[in-house]
mmCIF file of C-alpha atoms in Angstrom:
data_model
loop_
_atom_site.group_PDB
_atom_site.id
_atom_site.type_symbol
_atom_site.label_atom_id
_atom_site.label_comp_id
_atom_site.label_asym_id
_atom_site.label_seq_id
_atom_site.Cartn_x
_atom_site.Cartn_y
_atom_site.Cartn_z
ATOM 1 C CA UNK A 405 -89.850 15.554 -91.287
ATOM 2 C CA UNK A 406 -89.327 14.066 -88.029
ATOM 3 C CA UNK A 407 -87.105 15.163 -85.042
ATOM 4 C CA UNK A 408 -84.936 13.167 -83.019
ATOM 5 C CA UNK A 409 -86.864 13.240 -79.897
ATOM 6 C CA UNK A 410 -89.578 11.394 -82.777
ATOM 7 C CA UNK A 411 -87.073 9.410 -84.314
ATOM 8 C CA UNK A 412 -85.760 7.926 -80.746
ATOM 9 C CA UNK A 413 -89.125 6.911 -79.256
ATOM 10 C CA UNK A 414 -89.827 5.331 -82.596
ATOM 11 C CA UNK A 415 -86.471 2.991 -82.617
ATOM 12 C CA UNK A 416 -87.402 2.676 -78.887
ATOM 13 C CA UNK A 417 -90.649 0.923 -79.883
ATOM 14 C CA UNK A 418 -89.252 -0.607 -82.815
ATOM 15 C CA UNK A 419 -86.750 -2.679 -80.900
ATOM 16 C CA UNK A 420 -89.433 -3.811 -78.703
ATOM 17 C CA UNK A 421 -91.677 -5.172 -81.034
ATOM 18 C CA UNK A 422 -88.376 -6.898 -82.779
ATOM 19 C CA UNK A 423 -87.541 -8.112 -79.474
ATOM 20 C CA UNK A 424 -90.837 -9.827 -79.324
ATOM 21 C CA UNK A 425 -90.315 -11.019 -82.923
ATOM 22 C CA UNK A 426 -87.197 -12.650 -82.096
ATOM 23 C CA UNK A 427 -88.707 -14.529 -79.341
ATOM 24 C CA UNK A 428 -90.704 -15.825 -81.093
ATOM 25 C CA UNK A 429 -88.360 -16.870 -84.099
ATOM 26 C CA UNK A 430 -85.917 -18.253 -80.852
ATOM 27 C CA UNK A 431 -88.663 -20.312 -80.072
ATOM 28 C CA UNK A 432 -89.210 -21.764 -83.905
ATOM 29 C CA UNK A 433 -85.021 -22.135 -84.234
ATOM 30 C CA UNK A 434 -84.318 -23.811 -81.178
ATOM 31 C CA UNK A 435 -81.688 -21.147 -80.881
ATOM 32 C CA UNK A 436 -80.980 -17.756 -79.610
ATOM 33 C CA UNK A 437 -81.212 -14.484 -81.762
ATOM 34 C CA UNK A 438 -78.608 -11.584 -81.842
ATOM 35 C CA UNK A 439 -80.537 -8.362 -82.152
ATOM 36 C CA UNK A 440 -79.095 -4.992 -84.177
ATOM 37 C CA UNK A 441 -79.814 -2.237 -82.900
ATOM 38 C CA UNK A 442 -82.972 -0.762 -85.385
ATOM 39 C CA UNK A 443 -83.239 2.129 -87.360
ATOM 40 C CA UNK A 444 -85.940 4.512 -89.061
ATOM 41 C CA UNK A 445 -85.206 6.343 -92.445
ATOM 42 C CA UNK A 446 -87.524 8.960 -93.750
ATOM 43 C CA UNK A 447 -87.154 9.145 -97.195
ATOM 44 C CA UNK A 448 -88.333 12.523 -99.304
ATOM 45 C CA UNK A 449 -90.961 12.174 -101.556
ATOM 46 C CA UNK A 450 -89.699 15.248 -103.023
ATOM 47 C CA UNK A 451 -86.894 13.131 -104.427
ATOM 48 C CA UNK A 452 -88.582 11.058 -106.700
ATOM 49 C CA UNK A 453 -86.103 8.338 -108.000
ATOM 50 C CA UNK A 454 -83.007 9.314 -106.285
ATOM 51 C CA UNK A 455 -84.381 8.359 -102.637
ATOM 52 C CA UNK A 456 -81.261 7.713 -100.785
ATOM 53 C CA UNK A 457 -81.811 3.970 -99.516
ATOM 54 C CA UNK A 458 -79.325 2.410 -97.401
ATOM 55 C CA UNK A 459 -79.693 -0.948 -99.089
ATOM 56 C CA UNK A 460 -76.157 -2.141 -99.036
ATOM 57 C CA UNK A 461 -76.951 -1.671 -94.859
ATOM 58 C CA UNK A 462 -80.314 -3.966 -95.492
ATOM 59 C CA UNK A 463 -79.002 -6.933 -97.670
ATOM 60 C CA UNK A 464 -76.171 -7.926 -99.741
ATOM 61 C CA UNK A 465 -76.938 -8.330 -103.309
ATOM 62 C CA UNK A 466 -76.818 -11.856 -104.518
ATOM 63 C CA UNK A 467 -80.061 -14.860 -103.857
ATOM 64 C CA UNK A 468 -82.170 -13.513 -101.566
ATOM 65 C CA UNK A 469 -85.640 -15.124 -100.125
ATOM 66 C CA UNK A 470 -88.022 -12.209 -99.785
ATOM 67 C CA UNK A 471 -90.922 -12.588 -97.507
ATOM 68 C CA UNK A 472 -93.445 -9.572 -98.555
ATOM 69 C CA UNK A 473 -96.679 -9.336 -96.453
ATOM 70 C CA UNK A 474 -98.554 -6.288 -97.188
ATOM 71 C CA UNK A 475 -101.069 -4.677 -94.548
ATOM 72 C CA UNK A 476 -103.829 -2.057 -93.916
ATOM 73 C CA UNK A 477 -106.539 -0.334 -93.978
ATOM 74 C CA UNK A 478 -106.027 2.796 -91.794
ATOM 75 C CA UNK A 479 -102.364 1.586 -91.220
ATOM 76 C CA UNK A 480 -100.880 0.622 -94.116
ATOM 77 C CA UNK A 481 -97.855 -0.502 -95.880
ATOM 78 C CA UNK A 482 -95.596 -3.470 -96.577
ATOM 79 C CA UNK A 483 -93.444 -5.488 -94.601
ATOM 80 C CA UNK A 484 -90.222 -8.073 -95.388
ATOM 81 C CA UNK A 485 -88.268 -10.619 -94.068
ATOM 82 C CA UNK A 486 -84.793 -10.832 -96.253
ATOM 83 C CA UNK A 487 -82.703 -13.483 -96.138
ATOM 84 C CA UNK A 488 -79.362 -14.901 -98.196
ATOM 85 C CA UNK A 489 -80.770 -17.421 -100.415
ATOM 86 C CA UNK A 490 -77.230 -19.445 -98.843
ATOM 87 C CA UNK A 491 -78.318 -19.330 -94.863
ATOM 88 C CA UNK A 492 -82.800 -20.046 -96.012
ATOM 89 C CA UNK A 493 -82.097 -23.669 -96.031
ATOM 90 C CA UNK A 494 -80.414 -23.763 -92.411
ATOM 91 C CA UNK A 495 -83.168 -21.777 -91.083
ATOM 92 C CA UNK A 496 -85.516 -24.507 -91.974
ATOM 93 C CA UNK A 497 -83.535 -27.047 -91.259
ATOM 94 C CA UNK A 498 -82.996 -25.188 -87.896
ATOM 95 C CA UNK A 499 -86.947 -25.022 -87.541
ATOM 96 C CA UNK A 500 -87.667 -28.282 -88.453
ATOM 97 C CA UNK A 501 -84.843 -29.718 -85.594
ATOM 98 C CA UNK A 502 -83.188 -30.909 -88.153
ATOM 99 C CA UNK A 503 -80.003 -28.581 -87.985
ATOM 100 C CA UNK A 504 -76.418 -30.121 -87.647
ATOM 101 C CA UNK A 505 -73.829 -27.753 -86.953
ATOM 102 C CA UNK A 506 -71.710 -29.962 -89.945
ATOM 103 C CA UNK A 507 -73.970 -28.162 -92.435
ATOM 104 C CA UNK A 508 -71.616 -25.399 -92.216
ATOM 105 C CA UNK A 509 -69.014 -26.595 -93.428
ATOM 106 C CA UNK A 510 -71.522 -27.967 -96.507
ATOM 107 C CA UNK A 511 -72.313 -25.661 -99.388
ATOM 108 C CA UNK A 512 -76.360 -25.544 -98.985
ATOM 109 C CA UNK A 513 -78.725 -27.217 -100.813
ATOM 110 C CA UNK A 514 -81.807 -25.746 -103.252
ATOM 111 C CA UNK A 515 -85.095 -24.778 -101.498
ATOM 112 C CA UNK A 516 -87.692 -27.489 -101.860
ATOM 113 C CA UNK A 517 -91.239 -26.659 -101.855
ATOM 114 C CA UNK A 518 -91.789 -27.969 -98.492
ATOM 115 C CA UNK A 519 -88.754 -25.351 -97.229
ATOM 116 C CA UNK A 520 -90.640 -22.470 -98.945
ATOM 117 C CA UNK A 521 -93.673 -23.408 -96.716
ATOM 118 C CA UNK A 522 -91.421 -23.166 -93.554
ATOM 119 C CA UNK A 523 -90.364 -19.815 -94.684
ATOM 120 C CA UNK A 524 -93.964 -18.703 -95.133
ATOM 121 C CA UNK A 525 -94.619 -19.598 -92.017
ATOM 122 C CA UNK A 526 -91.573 -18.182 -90.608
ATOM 123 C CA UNK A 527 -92.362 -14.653 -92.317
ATOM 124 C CA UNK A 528 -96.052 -14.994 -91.372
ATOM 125 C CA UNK A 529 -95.527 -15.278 -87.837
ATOM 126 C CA UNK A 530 -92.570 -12.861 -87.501
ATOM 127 C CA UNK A 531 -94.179 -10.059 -89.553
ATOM 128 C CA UNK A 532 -97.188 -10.545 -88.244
ATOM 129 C CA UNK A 533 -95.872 -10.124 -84.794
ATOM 130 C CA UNK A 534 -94.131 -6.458 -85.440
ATOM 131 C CA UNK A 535 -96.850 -5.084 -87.460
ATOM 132 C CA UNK A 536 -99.379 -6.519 -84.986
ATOM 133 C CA UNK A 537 -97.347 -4.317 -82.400
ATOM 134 C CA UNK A 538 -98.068 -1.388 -84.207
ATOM 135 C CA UNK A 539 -101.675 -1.931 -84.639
ATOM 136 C CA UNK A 540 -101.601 -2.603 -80.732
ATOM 137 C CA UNK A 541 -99.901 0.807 -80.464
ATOM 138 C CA UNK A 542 -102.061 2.792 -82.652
ATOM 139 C CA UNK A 543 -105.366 1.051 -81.581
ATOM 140 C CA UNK A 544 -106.217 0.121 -85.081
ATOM 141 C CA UNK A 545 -107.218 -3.734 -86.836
ATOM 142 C CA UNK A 546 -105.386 -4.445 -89.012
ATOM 143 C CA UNK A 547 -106.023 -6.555 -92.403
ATOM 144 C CA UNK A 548 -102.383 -9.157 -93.354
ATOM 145 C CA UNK A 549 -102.037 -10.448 -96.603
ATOM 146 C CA UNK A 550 -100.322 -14.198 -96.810
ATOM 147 C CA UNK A 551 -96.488 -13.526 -97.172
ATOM 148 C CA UNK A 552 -95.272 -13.853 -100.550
ATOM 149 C CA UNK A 553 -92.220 -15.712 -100.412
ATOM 150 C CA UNK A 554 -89.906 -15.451 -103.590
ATOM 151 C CA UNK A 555 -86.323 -16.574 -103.807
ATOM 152 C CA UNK A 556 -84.668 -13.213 -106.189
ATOM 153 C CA UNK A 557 -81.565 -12.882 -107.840
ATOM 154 C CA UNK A 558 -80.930 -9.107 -106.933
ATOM 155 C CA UNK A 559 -77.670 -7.918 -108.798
ATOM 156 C CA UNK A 560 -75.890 -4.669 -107.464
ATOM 157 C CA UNK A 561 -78.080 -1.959 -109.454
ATOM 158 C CA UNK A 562 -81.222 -3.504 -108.396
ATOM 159 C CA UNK A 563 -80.489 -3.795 -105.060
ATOM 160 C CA UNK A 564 -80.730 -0.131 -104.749
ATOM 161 C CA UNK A 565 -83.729 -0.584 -106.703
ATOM 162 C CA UNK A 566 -85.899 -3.074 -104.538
ATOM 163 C CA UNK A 567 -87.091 -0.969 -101.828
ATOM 164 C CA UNK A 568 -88.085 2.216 -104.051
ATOM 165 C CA UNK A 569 -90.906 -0.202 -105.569
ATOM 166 C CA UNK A 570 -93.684 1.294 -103.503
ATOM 167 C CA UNK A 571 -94.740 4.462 -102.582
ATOM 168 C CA UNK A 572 -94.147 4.646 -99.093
ATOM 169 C CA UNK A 573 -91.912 7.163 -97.425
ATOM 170 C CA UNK A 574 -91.029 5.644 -94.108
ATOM 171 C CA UNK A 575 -88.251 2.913 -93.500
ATOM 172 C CA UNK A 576 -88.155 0.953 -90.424
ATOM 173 C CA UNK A 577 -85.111 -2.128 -90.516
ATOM 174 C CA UNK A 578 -83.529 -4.325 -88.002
ATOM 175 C CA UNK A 579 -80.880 -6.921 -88.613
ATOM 176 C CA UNK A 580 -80.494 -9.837 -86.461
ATOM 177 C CA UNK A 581 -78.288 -13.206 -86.687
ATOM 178 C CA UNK A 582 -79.316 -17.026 -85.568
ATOM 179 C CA UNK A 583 -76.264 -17.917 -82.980
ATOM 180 C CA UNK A 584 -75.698 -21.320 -84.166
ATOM 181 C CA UNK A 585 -76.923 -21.293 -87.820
ATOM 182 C CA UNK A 586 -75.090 -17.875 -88.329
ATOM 183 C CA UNK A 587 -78.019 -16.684 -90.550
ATOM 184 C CA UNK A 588 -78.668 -13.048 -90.912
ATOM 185 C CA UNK A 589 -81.836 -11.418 -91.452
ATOM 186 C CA UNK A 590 -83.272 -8.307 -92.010
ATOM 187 C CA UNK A 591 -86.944 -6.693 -91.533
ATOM 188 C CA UNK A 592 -87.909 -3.802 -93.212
ATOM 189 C CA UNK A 593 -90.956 -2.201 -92.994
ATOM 190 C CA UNK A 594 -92.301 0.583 -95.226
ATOM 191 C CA UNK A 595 -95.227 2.508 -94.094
ATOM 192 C CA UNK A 596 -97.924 5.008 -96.311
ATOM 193 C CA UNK A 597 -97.730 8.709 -96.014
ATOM 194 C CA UNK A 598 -100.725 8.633 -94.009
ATOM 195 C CA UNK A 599 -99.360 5.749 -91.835
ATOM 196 C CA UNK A 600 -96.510 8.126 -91.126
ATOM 197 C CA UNK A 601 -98.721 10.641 -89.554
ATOM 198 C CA UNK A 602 -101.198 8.296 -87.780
ATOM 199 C CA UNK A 603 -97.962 6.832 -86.268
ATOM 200 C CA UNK A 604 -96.191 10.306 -85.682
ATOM 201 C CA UNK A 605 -99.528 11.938 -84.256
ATOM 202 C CA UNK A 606 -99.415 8.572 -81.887
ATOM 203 C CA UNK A 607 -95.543 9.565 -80.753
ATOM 204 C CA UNK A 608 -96.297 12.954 -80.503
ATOM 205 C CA UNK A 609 -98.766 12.366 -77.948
ATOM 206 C CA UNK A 610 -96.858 9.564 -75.682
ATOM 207 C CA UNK A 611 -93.906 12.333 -75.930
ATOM 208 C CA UNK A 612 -96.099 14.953 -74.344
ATOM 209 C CA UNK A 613 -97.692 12.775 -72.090
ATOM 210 C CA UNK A 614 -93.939 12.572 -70.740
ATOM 211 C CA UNK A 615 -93.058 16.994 -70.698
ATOM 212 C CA UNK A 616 -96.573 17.255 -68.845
ATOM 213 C CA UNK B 1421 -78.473 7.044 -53.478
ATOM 214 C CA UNK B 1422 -76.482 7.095 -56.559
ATOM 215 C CA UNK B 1423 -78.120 5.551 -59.281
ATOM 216 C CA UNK B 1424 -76.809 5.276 -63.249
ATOM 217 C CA UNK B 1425 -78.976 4.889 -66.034
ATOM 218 C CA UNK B 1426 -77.212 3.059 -69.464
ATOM 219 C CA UNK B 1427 -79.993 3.204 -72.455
ATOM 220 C CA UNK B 1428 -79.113 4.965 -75.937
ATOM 221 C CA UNK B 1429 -82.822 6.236 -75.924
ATOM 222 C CA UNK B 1430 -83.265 9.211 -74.778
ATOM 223 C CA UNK B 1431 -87.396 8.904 -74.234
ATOM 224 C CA UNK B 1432 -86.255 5.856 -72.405
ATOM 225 C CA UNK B 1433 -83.114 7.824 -69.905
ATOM 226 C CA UNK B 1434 -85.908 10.640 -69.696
ATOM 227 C CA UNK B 1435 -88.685 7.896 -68.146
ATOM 228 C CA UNK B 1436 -86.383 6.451 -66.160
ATOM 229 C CA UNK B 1437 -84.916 9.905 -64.404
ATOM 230 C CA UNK B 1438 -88.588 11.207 -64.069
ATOM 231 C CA UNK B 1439 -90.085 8.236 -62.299
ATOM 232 C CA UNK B 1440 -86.924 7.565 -60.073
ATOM 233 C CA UNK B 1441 -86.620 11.575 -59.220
ATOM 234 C CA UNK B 1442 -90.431 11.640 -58.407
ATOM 235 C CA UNK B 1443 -89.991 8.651 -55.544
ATOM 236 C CA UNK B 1444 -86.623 9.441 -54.598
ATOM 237 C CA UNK B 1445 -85.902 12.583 -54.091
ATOM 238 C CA UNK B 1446 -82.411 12.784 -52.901
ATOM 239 C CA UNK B 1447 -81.063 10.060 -55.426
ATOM 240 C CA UNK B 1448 -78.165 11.130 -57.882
ATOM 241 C CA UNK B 1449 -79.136 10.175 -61.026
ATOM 242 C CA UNK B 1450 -76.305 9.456 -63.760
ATOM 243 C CA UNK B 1451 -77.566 9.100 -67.274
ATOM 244 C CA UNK B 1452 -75.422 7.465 -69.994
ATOM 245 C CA UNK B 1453 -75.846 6.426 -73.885
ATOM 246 C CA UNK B 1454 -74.315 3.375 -74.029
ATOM 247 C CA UNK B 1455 -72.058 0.692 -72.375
ATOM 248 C CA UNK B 1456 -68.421 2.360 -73.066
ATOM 249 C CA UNK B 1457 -69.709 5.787 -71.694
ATOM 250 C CA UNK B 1458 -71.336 3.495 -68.497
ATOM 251 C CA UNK B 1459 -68.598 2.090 -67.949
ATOM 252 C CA UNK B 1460 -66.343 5.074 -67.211
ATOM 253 C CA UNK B 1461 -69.139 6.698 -65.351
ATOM 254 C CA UNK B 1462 -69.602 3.809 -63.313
ATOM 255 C CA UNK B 1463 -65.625 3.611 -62.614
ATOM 256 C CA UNK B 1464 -65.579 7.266 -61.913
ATOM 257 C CA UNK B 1465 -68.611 7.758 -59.505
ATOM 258 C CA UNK B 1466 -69.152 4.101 -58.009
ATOM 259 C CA UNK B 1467 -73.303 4.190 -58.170
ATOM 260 C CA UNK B 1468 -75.220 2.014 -55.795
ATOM 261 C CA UNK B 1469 -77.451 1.036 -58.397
ATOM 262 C CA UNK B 1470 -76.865 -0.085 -62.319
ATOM 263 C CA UNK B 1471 -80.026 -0.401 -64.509
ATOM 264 C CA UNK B 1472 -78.856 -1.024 -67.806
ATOM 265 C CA UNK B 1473 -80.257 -1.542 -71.839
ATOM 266 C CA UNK B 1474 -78.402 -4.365 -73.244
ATOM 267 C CA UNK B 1475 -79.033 -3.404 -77.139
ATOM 268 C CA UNK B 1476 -76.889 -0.529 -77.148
ATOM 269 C CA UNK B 1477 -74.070 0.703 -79.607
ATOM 270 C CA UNK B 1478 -70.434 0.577 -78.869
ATOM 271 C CA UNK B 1479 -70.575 -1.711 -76.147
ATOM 272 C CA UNK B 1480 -73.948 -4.021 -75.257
ATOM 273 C CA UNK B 1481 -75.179 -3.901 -71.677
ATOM 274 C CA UNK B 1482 -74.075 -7.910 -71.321
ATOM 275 C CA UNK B 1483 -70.310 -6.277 -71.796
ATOM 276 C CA UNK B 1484 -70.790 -3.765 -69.705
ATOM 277 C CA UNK B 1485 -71.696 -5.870 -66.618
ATOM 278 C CA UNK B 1486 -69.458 -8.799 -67.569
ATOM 279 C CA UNK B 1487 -66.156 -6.177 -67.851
ATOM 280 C CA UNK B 1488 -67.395 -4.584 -64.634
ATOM 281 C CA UNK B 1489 -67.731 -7.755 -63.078
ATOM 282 C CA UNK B 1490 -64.059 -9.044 -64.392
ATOM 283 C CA UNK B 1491 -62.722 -5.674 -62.754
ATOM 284 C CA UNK B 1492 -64.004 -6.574 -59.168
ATOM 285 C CA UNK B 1493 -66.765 -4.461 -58.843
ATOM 286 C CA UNK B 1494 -69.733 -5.696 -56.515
ATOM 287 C CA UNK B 1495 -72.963 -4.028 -59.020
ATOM 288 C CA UNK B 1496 -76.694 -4.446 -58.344
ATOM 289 C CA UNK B 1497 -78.130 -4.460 -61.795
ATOM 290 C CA UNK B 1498 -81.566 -4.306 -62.913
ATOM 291 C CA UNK B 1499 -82.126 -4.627 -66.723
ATOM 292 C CA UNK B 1500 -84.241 -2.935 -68.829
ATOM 293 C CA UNK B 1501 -84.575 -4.633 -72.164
ATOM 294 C CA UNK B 1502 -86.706 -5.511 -75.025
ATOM 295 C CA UNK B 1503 -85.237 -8.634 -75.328
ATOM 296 C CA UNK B 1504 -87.588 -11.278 -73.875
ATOM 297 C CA UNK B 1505 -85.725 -14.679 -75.663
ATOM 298 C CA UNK B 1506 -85.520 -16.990 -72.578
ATOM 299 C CA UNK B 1507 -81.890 -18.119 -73.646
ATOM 300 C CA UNK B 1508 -81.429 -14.426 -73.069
ATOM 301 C CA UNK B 1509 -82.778 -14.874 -69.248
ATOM 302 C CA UNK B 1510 -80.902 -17.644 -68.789
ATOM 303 C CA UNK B 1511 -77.507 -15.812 -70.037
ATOM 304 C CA UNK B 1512 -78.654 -12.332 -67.224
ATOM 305 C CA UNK B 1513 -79.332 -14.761 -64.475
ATOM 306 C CA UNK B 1514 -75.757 -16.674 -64.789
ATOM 307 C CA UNK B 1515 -74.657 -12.926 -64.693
ATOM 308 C CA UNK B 1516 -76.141 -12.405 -61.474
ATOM 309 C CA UNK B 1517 -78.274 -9.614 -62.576
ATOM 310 C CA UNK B 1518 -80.584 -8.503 -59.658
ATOM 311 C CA UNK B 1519 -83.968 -7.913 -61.731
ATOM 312 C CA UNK B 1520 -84.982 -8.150 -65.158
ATOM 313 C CA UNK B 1521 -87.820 -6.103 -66.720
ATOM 314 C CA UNK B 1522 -89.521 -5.674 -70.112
ATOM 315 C CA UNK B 1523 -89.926 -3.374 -72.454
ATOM 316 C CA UNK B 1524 -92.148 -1.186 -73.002
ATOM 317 C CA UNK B 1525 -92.174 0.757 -70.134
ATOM 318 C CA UNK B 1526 -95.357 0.860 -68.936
ATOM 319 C CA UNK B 1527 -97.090 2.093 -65.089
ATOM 320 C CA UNK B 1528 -96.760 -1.353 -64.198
ATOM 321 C CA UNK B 1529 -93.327 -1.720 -64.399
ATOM 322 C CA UNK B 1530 -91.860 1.669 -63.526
ATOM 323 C CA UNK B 1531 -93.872 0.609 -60.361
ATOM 324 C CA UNK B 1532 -92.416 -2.664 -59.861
ATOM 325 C CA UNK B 1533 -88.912 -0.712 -60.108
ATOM 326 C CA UNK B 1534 -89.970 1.875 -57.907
ATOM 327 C CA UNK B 1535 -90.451 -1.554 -55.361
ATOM 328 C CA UNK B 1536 -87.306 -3.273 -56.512
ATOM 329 C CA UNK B 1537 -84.554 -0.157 -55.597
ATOM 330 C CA UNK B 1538 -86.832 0.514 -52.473
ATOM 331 C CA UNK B 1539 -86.647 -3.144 -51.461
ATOM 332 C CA UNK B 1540 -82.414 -2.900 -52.070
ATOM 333 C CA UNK B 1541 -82.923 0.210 -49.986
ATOM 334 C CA UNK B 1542 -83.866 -1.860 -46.869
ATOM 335 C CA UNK B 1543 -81.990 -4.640 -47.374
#
């Protein structure tokens, strides 16, 4: 559905807006941010239930806190911010200065309600930032919902089930690790159909810009 | 001049030779996919110039420059990254990186590299 040439410039701007994500979340941490290098995945509709997803890549199955922020109108889709249940509480804690490299070596408390408002705010200012990028890209406004922040037991089978929940055909997802709190994160981003071509049309015309 | 390139994006090596082969016309310009493969290209053909990625696969471009520098070499670096983190800054300056600059690429700063090499040029 897409070439490489497509596929490259994509990552290309992909890793930018993460980059500018991940400022932002250095800023909040106190700490630096390890960046993965990103990748797209265009999964066939044509495929119905047995879309390919590389989920064991995304998140290992276990507690995970979920961030889901869902956004439109002309560019639409959903975005999350997946974390190990284990690691959420040292990214607050990390957030809130309040991070002591001795929690470590401690097995990590439950999420209070006052964490799970860190997290929102965490998710809301992260996702906001990438899919803001894209709206800046395309020239479009677009419309956030509040992130829905759920802590989920996802066991093995379901893990290759979470993603396929939507109808969207497009994967976007980026790893990155906290250096001192060692957390690990990944953002996915799953776009419309109609996204897909707003956002390819927008490629294909930076590409061409460049063979003129 | 010899100049090499060290991005794993291909839009990005493809900017980067256009703009540098429009304003200097008699440079030599090496492109390469990642750290490992700059590396040997940079051992082989001793460029005057490095302007490196530093997300890439196989080897990052803080590797690159920090093996390079633990071999001897003298390199004039300018980075190219998406990274903008200023513990990140702070880590490229101790390196003694030469320039850093943003991503995207935009007019702006394929101009302000166009000034940076010519500015090496006359130094």
């Amino acid at each position: 559905m897409i070439n490489e040439e497509q596929k490259d410039l994509l990552k290309e701007y992909m890793n930018v807006f993460v980059g500018k994500a991940a400022s932002l979340l250095s800023e909040m941490a106190n700490q630096r941010v390890l960046l993965h290098v990103p990748e797209v995945e265009i999964l066939s509709m044509e495929d119905g239930n047995d879309w390919e997803l590389p989920t064991d890549r995304l998140f290992k199955y276990g507690h995970i806190v979920s961030s889901t922020m869902k956004f439109g109108y002309d560019f639409s889709g959903r975005a999350l911010l997946i974390f190990p249940a284990s690691k959420a509480k040292l990214l607050v804690d990390a957030c809130l200065g309040e991070f002591d490299t001795r929690d470590l070596q401690s097995v990590c408390s439950d999420l209070e309600d006052t964490d799970f408002d860190v997290l929102k705010e965490i998710s809301n200012v992260i996702l906001n930032c990438v899919i803001g990028e894209f709206g800046n890209m395309l020239g479009v406004k677009l419309e956030f919902s509040l992130p829905d922040v759920e802590l989920i037991f996802v066991s093995e089978e379901e893990q290759k089930l979470y993603l396929k929940n939507s109808v969207h055909i497009m994967i976007f997802y980026t790893a990155f690790t906290l250096a001192e709190t060692k957390v690990d994160g990944v953002i996915v981003i799953a776009l419309s159909v109609n996204s897909l071509n707003m956002l390819i049309s927008k490629i294909d015309a930076l590409l061409g810009e460049l063979n003129d | 001049m010899k100049i090499l390139i060290a991005d794993d994006s291909a839009f990005v090596r493809k900017v980067l030779t256009k703009t540098l082969n429009t304003h200097y016309e008699n440079a030599q310009i090496i492109s390469c996919v990642n750290g490992q493969e700059a590396y040997d290209q940079f051992v082989a053909q001793k460029p005057d110039l490095l302007i490196t990625d530093l997300l890439m696969p196989v080897m990052t471009g803080q590797e690159l420059i920090r093996k390079l520098m633990s071999d001897g070499y003298k390199i004039n670096t300018i980075v190219i990254s998406a990274d903008i983190q200023s513990r990140t800054k702070e880590e490229l300056d101790a390196l003694g990186i030469k320039a850093l600059l943003n991503k995207p690429l935009t007019s702006a700063s394929l101009n302000a590299l166009v000034d940076l090499i010519r500015g090496y040029e006359n130094d």
